[in-house]
CSV table of C-alpha atoms and ligand atoms in Angstrom, one decimal:
chain,number,residue,atom,x,y,z
M,1,MET,CA,-17.6,-1.7,-11.3
M,2,SER,CA,-18.0,2.0,-12.6
M,3,ASP,CA,-17.8,4.8,-10.0
M,4,ALA,CA,-21.5,5.4,-10.4
M,5,GLY,CA,-22.5,1.8,-9.8
M,6,ALA,CA,-20.1,1.7,-6.8
M,7,ALA,CA,-21.8,4.9,-5.7
M,8,ARG,CA,-25.4,3.7,-6.0
M,9,SER,CA,-24.7,0.1,-4.5
M,10,THR,CA,-22.9,1.7,-1.6
M,11,ALA,CA,-25.7,4.3,-0.9
M,12,ASP,CA,-28.3,1.5,-1.1
M,13,ALA,CA,-26.2,-0.6,1.5
M,14,PHE,CA,-26.2,2.5,3.7
M,15,ALA,CA,-30.0,2.9,3.2
M,16,ARG,CA,-30.8,-0.4,4.0
M,17,ARG,CA,-28.6,-0.5,7.2
M,18,PHE,CA,-29.4,3.2,8.5
M,19,GLY,CA,-32.9,3.9,6.9
M,20,ARG,CA,-31.9,6.9,5.4
M,21,GLN,CA,-29.6,8.0,2.4
M,22,PRO,CA,-26.1,9.0,3.2
M,23,ASP,CA,-24.9,12.5,2.8
M,24,GLY,CA,-22.5,11.4,0.3
M,25,VAL,CA,-20.1,8.5,-0.9
M,26,TRP,CA,-16.5,8.6,-1.3
M,27,ALA,CA,-13.8,6.0,-2.7
M,28,ALA,CA,-10.2,5.4,-2.1
M,29,PRO,CA,-7.9,2.9,-3.9
M,30,GLY,CA,-5.5,0.1,-3.1
M,31,ARG,CA,-2.3,0.3,-4.5
M,32,VAL,CA,0.6,-2.0,-6.3
M,33,ASN,CA,4.1,-0.4,-5.9
M,34,VAL,CA,6.0,-0.6,-9.1
M,35,ILE,CA,9.3,-0.4,-7.3
M,36,GLY,CA,10.5,1.3,-4.0
M,37,GLU,CA,10.0,-1.3,-1.4
M,38,HIS,CA,11.1,-0.6,2.2
M,39,THR,CA,12.4,2.8,1.5
M,40,ASP,CA,9.4,4.9,2.8
M,41,TYR,CA,10.4,4.7,6.3
M,42,ASN,CA,14.0,5.5,5.3
M,43,GLY,CA,13.0,8.7,3.8
M,44,GLY,CA,13.6,7.2,0.1
M,45,PHE,CA,11.8,7.0,-3.0
M,46,VAL,CA,8.5,5.1,-4.0
M,47,LEU,CA,6.6,4.6,-7.3
M,48,PRO,CA,3.5,3.3,-6.6
M,49,VAL,CA,0.1,3.0,-8.9
M,50,ALA,CA,-3.6,3.2,-7.7
M,51,LEU,CA,-5.6,-0.2,-8.3
M,52,PRO,CA,-9.0,0.0,-9.8
M,53,HIS,CA,-10.2,-1.8,-6.6
M,54,THR,CA,-11.5,0.8,-4.1
M,55,THR,CA,-13.1,0.9,-0.7
M,56,ARG,CA,-16.1,3.1,-0.5
M,57,ALA,CA,-17.4,5.0,2.5
M,58,ALA,CA,-20.9,6.1,2.6
M,59,VAL,CA,-21.4,8.6,5.3
M,60,ALA,CA,-24.1,10.8,7.2
M,61,ARG,CA,-23.9,13.2,10.0
M,62,ARG,CA,-25.7,12.4,13.3
M,63,ASP,CA,-26.6,14.6,16.3
M,64,ASP,CA,-26.4,12.1,19.1
M,65,GLY,CA,-22.2,12.3,19.4
M,66,LEU,CA,-22.2,8.7,18.5
M,67,LEU,CA,-19.9,7.0,15.7
M,68,VAL,CA,-21.6,4.0,14.2
M,69,LEU,CA,-19.6,1.9,12.1
M,70,THR,CA,-20.4,-1.1,9.8
M,71,SER,CA,-18.8,-3.0,6.8
M,72,VAL,CA,-20.5,-5.2,4.2
M,73,GLN,CA,-17.2,-7.0,4.5
M,74,HIS,CA,-17.7,-7.6,8.1
M,75,PRO,CA,-21.0,-8.6,8.7
M,76,GLY,CA,-22.0,-8.8,12.5
M,77,GLN,CA,-18.9,-6.6,13.4
M,78,ASP,CA,-20.6,-3.2,13.5
M,79,ALA,CA,-19.0,-0.9,16.1
M,80,GLU,CA,-21.0,1.8,18.1
M,81,VAL,CA,-19.0,4.1,20.2
M,82,ALA,CA,-19.4,8.2,21.4
M,83,VAL,CA,-16.9,10.0,19.4
M,84,ALA,CA,-15.8,11.5,22.8
M,85,ASP,CA,-15.1,7.9,24.0
M,86,LEU,CA,-12.8,6.9,21.2
M,87,GLU,CA,-9.3,5.8,22.3
M,88,PRO,CA,-6.4,4.0,20.9
M,89,GLY,CA,-7.4,0.2,20.1
M,90,ARG,CA,-10.9,0.9,21.0
M,91,PRO,CA,-12.8,-0.2,18.8
M,92,GLY,CA,-10.4,-2.7,17.4
M,93,GLY,CA,-10.4,-5.1,14.3
M,94,TRP,CA,-11.7,-3.6,10.9
M,95,ALA,CA,-13.4,-0.8,12.9
M,96,GLY,CA,-10.0,0.6,14.1
M,97,TYR,CA,-9.2,2.1,10.9
M,98,PRO,CA,-12.1,4.3,10.5
M,99,ALA,CA,-12.6,5.0,14.1
M,100,GLY,CA,-8.6,6.0,14.1
M,101,VAL,CA,-9.5,8.7,11.3
M,102,VAL,CA,-12.6,10.1,13.4
M,103,HIS,CA,-10.4,10.3,16.5
M,104,ALA,CA,-7.6,12.0,14.8
M,105,LEU,CA,-10.1,14.6,13.7
M,106,ALA,CA,-12.4,14.2,16.6
M,107,GLY,CA,-12.5,17.9,17.5
M,108,SER,CA,-14.4,18.4,14.3
M,109,VAL,CA,-16.8,15.8,14.7
M,110,PRO,CA,-18.9,16.7,17.7
M,111,GLY,CA,-22.5,15.5,16.4
M,112,GLY,CA,-21.1,12.1,15.4
M,113,LEU,CA,-21.2,9.9,12.1
M,114,SER,CA,-22.7,6.9,10.7
M,115,ILE,CA,-20.3,5.3,8.2
M,116,LEU,CA,-20.8,2.2,6.0
M,117,VAL,CA,-17.7,0.8,4.1
M,118,ASP,CA,-17.9,-1.8,1.1
M,119,GLY,CA,-15.1,-2.4,-1.2
M,120,ASP,CA,-13.2,-4.8,-3.4
M,121,VAL,CA,-9.6,-4.4,-2.5
M,122,PRO,CA,-8.3,-7.8,-1.8
M,123,SER,CA,-7.5,-7.9,2.0
M,124,GLY,CA,-4.3,-9.5,3.3
M,125,ALA,CA,-2.6,-9.5,0.0
M,126,GLY,CA,-0.1,-6.9,0.3
M,127,LEU,CA,-2.3,-4.4,-1.9
M,128,SER,CA,-3.2,-1.7,0.9
M,129,SER,CA,-6.9,-2.5,1.7
M,130,SER,CA,-6.1,-0.9,5.3
M,131,ALA,CA,-5.1,2.4,3.5
M,132,ALA,CA,-8.0,2.3,1.2
M,133,LEU,CA,-10.3,2.1,4.0
M,134,SER,CA,-8.7,4.7,6.2
M,135,CYS,CA,-8.1,7.1,3.4
M,136,SER,CA,-11.9,6.8,2.1
M,137,VAL,CA,-13.0,7.6,5.5
M,138,ALA,CA,-10.5,10.5,5.9
M,139,LEU,CA,-11.6,12.1,2.4
M,140,ALA,CA,-15.3,11.7,3.4
M,141,VAL,CA,-15.0,13.2,6.8
M,142,ARG,CA,-13.0,16.1,5.2
M,143,ASP,CA,-15.3,16.9,2.6
M,144,LEU,CA,-18.5,16.3,4.5
M,145,LEU,CA,-17.3,18.8,7.5
M,146,GLY,CA,-15.5,21.1,5.2
M,147,LEU,CA,-12.3,20.7,7.1
M,148,ASP,CA,-9.4,22.8,5.7
M,149,LEU,CA,-7.1,19.8,5.1
M,150,ASP,CA,-4.8,19.5,1.9
M,151,ALA,CA,-4.0,16.2,0.6
M,152,ASP,CA,-0.9,15.8,2.6
M,153,ALA,CA,-2.8,16.5,5.6
M,154,LEU,CA,-5.4,13.8,4.6
M,155,VAL,CA,-2.3,11.4,4.0
M,156,ASP,CA,-1.1,12.2,7.6
M,157,VAL,CA,-4.6,11.7,9.2
M,158,ALA,CA,-4.8,8.2,7.5
M,159,ARG,CA,-1.2,7.2,8.6
M,160,ARG,CA,-1.8,8.4,12.1
M,161,ALA,CA,-5.0,6.3,12.3
M,162,GLU,CA,-3.2,3.3,11.4
M,163,ASN,CA,0.1,4.0,13.4
M,164,ASP,CA,-1.6,5.4,16.7
M,165,PHE,CA,-5.0,3.9,16.8
M,166,VAL,CA,-4.4,0.6,15.4
M,167,ASP,CA,-0.9,0.2,16.3
M,168,ALA,CA,-0.1,-0.7,12.8
M,169,PRO,CA,3.4,0.0,11.9
M,170,THR,CA,3.3,1.4,8.3
M,171,GLY,CA,5.2,4.2,6.6
M,172,ILE,CA,3.6,6.5,4.4
M,173,LEU,CA,3.7,4.9,1.0
M,174,ASP,CA,0.2,3.2,1.1
M,175,GLN,CA,-1.9,6.2,2.2
M,176,SER,CA,0.0,8.5,-0.1
M,177,ALA,CA,-0.6,6.1,-3.3
M,178,SER,CA,-4.3,5.9,-2.1
M,179,ILE,CA,-4.8,9.9,-1.8
M,180,LEU,CA,-2.3,11.1,-4.4
M,181,CYS,CA,-2.2,8.6,-7.4
M,182,THR,CA,-3.8,9.6,-10.7
M,183,ALA,CA,-5.1,7.7,-13.4
M,184,GLY,CA,-2.7,6.6,-16.1
M,185,HIS,CA,0.3,7.6,-14.1
M,186,ALA,CA,2.5,6.3,-11.4
M,187,LEU,CA,3.3,8.5,-8.5
M,188,PHE,CA,7.1,9.1,-8.1
M,189,LEU,CA,7.1,10.5,-4.3
M,190,ASP,CA,10.1,11.4,-2.3
M,191,THR,CA,9.1,10.3,1.2
M,192,ARG,CA,11.6,12.7,2.8
M,193,ASP,CA,10.2,15.9,1.8
M,194,GLY,CA,7.1,15.0,0.1
M,195,THR,CA,8.0,16.1,-3.3
M,196,ARG,CA,6.2,14.2,-6.3
M,197,GLU,CA,5.6,13.7,-9.8
M,198,GLN,CA,3.0,12.0,-11.7
M,199,VAL,CA,5.0,9.7,-14.2
M,200,PRO,CA,2.8,8.8,-17.3
M,201,LEU,CA,2.5,5.0,-17.3
M,202,ASP,CA,0.8,3.7,-20.4
M,203,LEU,CA,1.9,0.3,-20.6
M,204,ALA,CA,-1.0,-1.0,-22.7
M,205,ALA,CA,0.4,1.4,-25.6
M,206,ALA,CA,3.5,-0.6,-25.4
M,207,GLY,CA,1.8,-3.8,-25.6
M,208,LEU,CA,2.6,-4.4,-21.8
M,209,ALA,CA,0.6,-5.1,-18.8
M,210,LEU,CA,1.3,-5.2,-14.9
M,211,LEU,CA,0.1,-8.7,-13.8
M,212,VAL,CA,-0.8,-9.0,-10.3
M,213,VAL,CA,-0.9,-12.4,-8.7
M,214,ASP,CA,-2.3,-12.5,-5.1
M,215,THR,CA,-0.6,-15.7,-3.7
M,216,GLY,CA,-3.1,-15.9,-0.8
M,217,THR,CA,-0.4,-16.3,1.7
M,218,THR,CA,-0.3,-14.2,4.6
M,219,HIS,CA,2.3,-15.2,7.8
M,220,ASP,CA,1.5,-14.5,11.2
M,221,HIS,CA,4.8,-12.9,11.9
M,222,ALA,CA,4.6,-10.4,9.0
M,223,GLU,CA,4.0,-7.2,11.5
M,224,GLY,CA,6.7,-8.6,14.0
M,225,GLY,CA,9.0,-8.8,10.8
M,226,TYR,CA,8.3,-5.6,9.3
M,227,ARG,CA,8.9,-3.8,13.0
M,228,ASP,CA,12.2,-5.8,13.1
M,229,ARG,CA,13.4,-4.5,9.6
M,230,ARG,CA,12.5,-1.0,10.7
M,231,ARG,CA,14.7,-1.2,13.7
M,232,GLU,CA,17.4,-2.7,11.9
M,233,CYS,CA,17.4,0.0,9.5
M,234,GLU,CA,17.5,2.6,12.2
M,235,ARG,CA,20.2,0.9,13.9
M,236,ALA,CA,22.2,0.9,10.5
M,237,ALA,CA,21.5,4.6,10.2
M,238,ALA,CA,22.8,5.3,13.6
M,239,ALA,CA,25.9,3.3,13.0
M,240,LEU,CA,26.7,5.1,9.9
M,241,GLY,CA,26.2,8.4,11.5
M,242,VAL,CA,23.0,9.7,9.4
M,243,ASP,CA,19.2,10.2,10.2
M,244,LEU,CA,18.0,8.2,7.6
M,245,LEU,CA,19.5,5.7,5.1
M,246,ARG,CA,18.3,7.7,2.4
M,247,GLU,CA,21.3,9.8,2.8
M,248,VAL,CA,23.6,7.3,1.8
M,249,GLU,CA,24.0,7.1,-2.0
M,250,ASP,CA,26.9,5.0,-2.6
M,251,PRO,CA,26.6,1.3,-1.4
M,252,ALA,CA,30.4,1.3,-0.7
M,253,ALA,CA,29.8,3.7,1.9
M,254,LEU,CA,28.2,1.0,3.9
M,255,GLU,CA,31.1,-1.2,4.3
M,256,PRO,CA,31.9,-0.1,7.9
M,257,LEU,CA,28.6,-1.7,9.0
M,258,ALA,CA,30.0,-5.2,8.5
M,259,GLY,CA,32.4,-4.6,11.5
M,260,SER,CA,29.8,-2.6,13.6
M,261,GLY,CA,29.0,-5.5,16.1
M,262,ASP,CA,27.6,-8.9,16.1
M,263,ASP,CA,24.9,-8.6,13.5
M,264,GLY,CA,26.9,-5.9,11.4
M,265,GLU,CA,26.8,-8.2,8.5
M,266,VAL,CA,22.8,-8.3,8.7
M,267,LEU,CA,22.8,-4.7,9.0
M,268,LEU,CA,24.8,-4.2,6.1
M,269,ARG,CA,22.5,-6.3,3.8
M,270,ARG,CA,19.5,-4.5,5.3
M,271,ALA,CA,20.9,-1.1,4.5
M,272,ARG,CA,22.5,-2.3,1.0
M,273,HIS,CA,18.6,-3.2,0.0
M,274,VAL,CA,17.4,0.2,0.9
M,275,VAL,CA,20.4,2.0,-0.8
M,276,THR,CA,20.2,0.0,-4.0
M,277,GLU,CA,16.3,-0.1,-3.9
M,278,ASP,CA,16.5,3.8,-3.9
M,279,ALA,CA,18.6,3.6,-7.0
M,280,ARG,CA,16.3,1.3,-8.7
M,281,VAL,CA,13.3,3.8,-8.4
M,282,LEU,CA,15.4,6.3,-10.0
M,283,GLU,CA,16.5,4.2,-12.5
M,284,VAL,CA,12.9,3.2,-13.5
M,285,VAL,CA,11.5,6.6,-13.3
M,286,THR,CA,14.6,8.1,-15.7
M,287,ALA,CA,13.5,5.1,-18.1
M,288,LEU,CA,9.9,6.1,-18.1
M,289,ARG,CA,10.5,9.6,-18.4
M,290,GLU,CA,12.8,9.0,-21.4
M,291,ASP,CA,10.0,7.2,-23.1
M,292,ALA,CA,12.2,4.3,-23.6
M,293,ASP,CA,10.5,0.8,-24.3
M,294,PRO,CA,9.3,0.0,-20.6
M,295,ARG,CA,10.3,-3.5,-20.9
M,296,ALA,CA,13.8,-2.2,-20.1
M,297,ILE,CA,12.4,-1.8,-16.6
M,298,GLY,CA,11.6,-5.4,-16.1
M,299,PRO,CA,15.3,-6.5,-15.1
M,300,VAL,CA,15.1,-3.7,-12.4
M,301,LEU,CA,12.0,-5.0,-10.9
M,302,THR,CA,13.6,-8.4,-10.9
M,303,ALA,CA,16.8,-7.1,-9.3
M,304,GLY,CA,14.6,-5.5,-6.6
M,305,HIS,CA,12.9,-8.8,-5.8
M,306,VAL,CA,16.3,-10.5,-5.3
M,307,SER,CA,17.5,-7.7,-3.0
M,308,LEU,CA,14.3,-8.3,-0.9
M,309,ARG,CA,14.8,-11.8,-0.7
M,310,ASP,CA,18.4,-12.0,-0.1
M,311,ASP,CA,19.5,-8.9,1.5
M,312,PHE,CA,16.1,-7.9,3.2
M,313,GLU,CA,15.0,-11.3,3.8
M,314,VAL,CA,11.2,-10.3,3.6
M,315,SER,CA,10.2,-12.7,0.9
M,316,VAL,CA,8.7,-16.4,1.4
M,317,PRO,CA,9.3,-19.4,-0.8
M,318,LEU,CA,5.7,-19.3,-2.3
M,319,ILE,CA,6.2,-15.8,-3.2
M,320,ASP,CA,9.7,-16.7,-4.8
M,321,VAL,CA,8.0,-19.7,-6.8
M,322,CYS,CA,5.8,-17.2,-8.1
M,323,VAL,CA,8.4,-14.8,-9.3
M,324,ASP,CA,10.5,-17.6,-10.8
M,325,ALA,CA,7.4,-19.2,-12.7
M,326,ALA,CA,6.4,-15.6,-14.1
M,327,LEU,CA,10.0,-15.0,-15.3
M,328,ALA,CA,10.3,-18.6,-16.8
M,329,ALA,CA,7.0,-18.2,-18.7
M,330,GLY,CA,8.4,-14.9,-20.2
M,331,ALA,CA,7.5,-12.1,-18.0
M,332,HIS,CA,10.2,-9.1,-18.4
M,333,GLY,CA,10.4,-8.8,-14.7
M,334,ALA,CA,8.6,-9.7,-11.4
M,335,ARG,CA,8.9,-9.0,-7.7
M,336,MET,CA,7.0,-9.4,-4.4
M,337,VAL,CA,5.0,-6.1,-3.3
M,338,GLY,CA,4.5,-4.6,-0.2
M,339,GLY,CA,5.7,-5.2,3.2
M,340,GLY,CA,6.5,-9.0,2.5
M,341,PHE,CA,6.2,-12.4,4.2
M,342,GLY,CA,3.3,-13.2,2.0
M,343,GLY,CA,0.9,-11.5,-0.2
M,344,SER,CA,1.2,-10.5,-3.8
M,345,VAL,CA,3.6,-10.4,-6.8
M,346,VAL,CA,3.5,-8.0,-9.5
M,347,ALA,CA,5.0,-9.0,-13.0
M,348,LEU,CA,5.6,-6.9,-16.0
M,349,VAL,CA,4.5,-9.1,-19.2
M,350,ASP,CA,3.4,-8.7,-22.7
M,351,THR,CA,-0.2,-8.2,-23.1
M,352,ASP,CA,-0.6,-11.1,-25.2
M,353,ALA,CA,1.4,-13.4,-22.7
M,354,VAL,CA,-1.0,-12.5,-20.0
M,355,ASP,CA,-2.9,-15.7,-20.1
M,356,SER,CA,0.2,-17.9,-20.7
M,357,VAL,CA,2.0,-16.3,-17.7
M,358,THR,CA,-1.1,-16.7,-15.5
M,359,ALA,CA,-1.5,-20.4,-16.5
M,360,ALA,CA,2.1,-21.1,-15.9
M,361,VAL,CA,1.9,-19.6,-12.3
M,362,THR,CA,-1.4,-21.3,-11.6
M,363,GLU,CA,0.0,-24.7,-12.9
M,364,ARG,CA,3.3,-24.2,-10.6
M,365,PHE,CA,1.1,-23.4,-7.5
M,366,ALA,CA,-0.9,-26.6,-8.4
M,367,HIS,CA,2.2,-28.6,-8.4
M,368,ALA,CA,3.1,-27.4,-5.1
M,369,SER,CA,-0.6,-28.2,-3.6
M,370,GLN,CA,-1.3,-24.5,-3.3
M,371,PRO,CA,-4.9,-23.2,-4.2
M,372,ALA,CA,-4.8,-21.3,-7.4
M,373,PRO,CA,-3.8,-17.8,-7.0
M,374,ARG,CA,-6.2,-14.8,-7.8
M,375,THR,CA,-4.8,-12.8,-10.7
M,376,PHE,CA,-5.6,-9.5,-12.4
M,377,VAL,CA,-4.2,-7.1,-14.7
M,378,VAL,CA,-3.6,-3.5,-13.1
M,379,VAL,CA,-4.3,-0.4,-15.2
M,380,PRO,CA,-3.2,2.6,-13.2
M,381,SER,CA,-6.3,4.2,-11.8
M,382,ALA,CA,-7.4,7.3,-9.9
M,383,GLY,CA,-6.7,8.2,-6.3
M,384,ALA,CA,-9.3,8.8,-3.5
M,385,ARG,CA,-12.3,10.7,-4.8
M,386,ARG,CA,-15.9,11.7,-4.2
M,387,LEU,CA,-18.5,9.6,-5.9
M,388,ALA,CA,-21.8,10.9,-5.0
G,1,GLA,C1,4.0,-1.9,3.8
G,1,GLA,C2,3.8,-0.4,4.4
G,1,GLA,C3,4.5,0.7,3.9
G,1,GLA,C4,5.7,0.2,3.0
G,1,GLA,C5,5.7,-1.3,2.5
G,1,GLA,C6,7.1,-1.7,2.1
G,1,GLA,O1,2.8,-1.5,3.0
G,1,GLA,O2,2.5,-0.3,5.0
G,1,GLA,O3,4.6,1.8,4.6
G,1,GLA,O4,6.6,0.2,4.1
G,1,GLA,O5,5.2,-2.2,3.5
G,1,GLA,O6,7.5,-0.8,1.0
């Protein structure tokens, strides 16, 4: 949908719900990470692109001190609460994300707000639908109330909403991608100091496409597994005497971990993923900067998957099947994206092979008695923006 069409339909939905036009409409995208998984909370590098799919927030000021939240995707789950009464976990569910943003900015929202959200970022697919939601609302509140917050501060507001209000353990990858990405580029971000570079990524010009396969699997233990991995990384860093695993550049320097206790060998593998993944991000960025044939990054993406599967142990069998099927059908590289334990796969494929790779993956799913996955090609799209 065009930005203008999305603005109109979101404003119309707002008008039907609230009986008036919104003061504005904002949008924020989901993301797919090209490479750099589970590096963000270790102070490492990431390289996401924004999806064309967005969450839209239509917002209007109120004068009764209430926050009224409604979502087209969650009919019957509206929330209404005094801004002054917001507290972490209340409201919960989908409404916790926008409420968390308003909570973080509560001192600036005395009169209250009406917020309607609508969107098309696949949820539960590892494509950051949560960040799209919190970032769309953060940008809306900032603009509408004229708050003095730069892009980094907005990223932080959205992250705090998720970490502190919703109690979702995320790093800073998803919110950074949603706010900072630009069309036609991948965002090369150093999560330790926030420095960044927009790396041109015109795959179509090279006859290539980024194919996303939403496998439709999400696992109940995904959040617990994510927390466990974070803790293991912290323990590995402590055992090595560094603040963040980012500080280790040579995988050989990780060897002492093997003898560092009962699960030293596990910590070694976890840390090895992080250290080698940082190196893979740098390798991909170098290749893209040098304008080499982007097909060269394919094997690096696949190596990232192998590392997530074997060293970090956050993949699941259906994701591995999907990666293998894409590679067997001619993808130059393929890997799981996001936190893991289900979600989506991204594959680098020749434009004229998109249909055959999609068919091969779909057939493999049918063979495994799995519902057909949802697939789409990603054009690196714009970050969060005002639509109307
Ligand atoms: C989730 C988190 C991110 C990041 C990825 C893994 O998407 O929200 O912060 O840690 O997993 O790269």
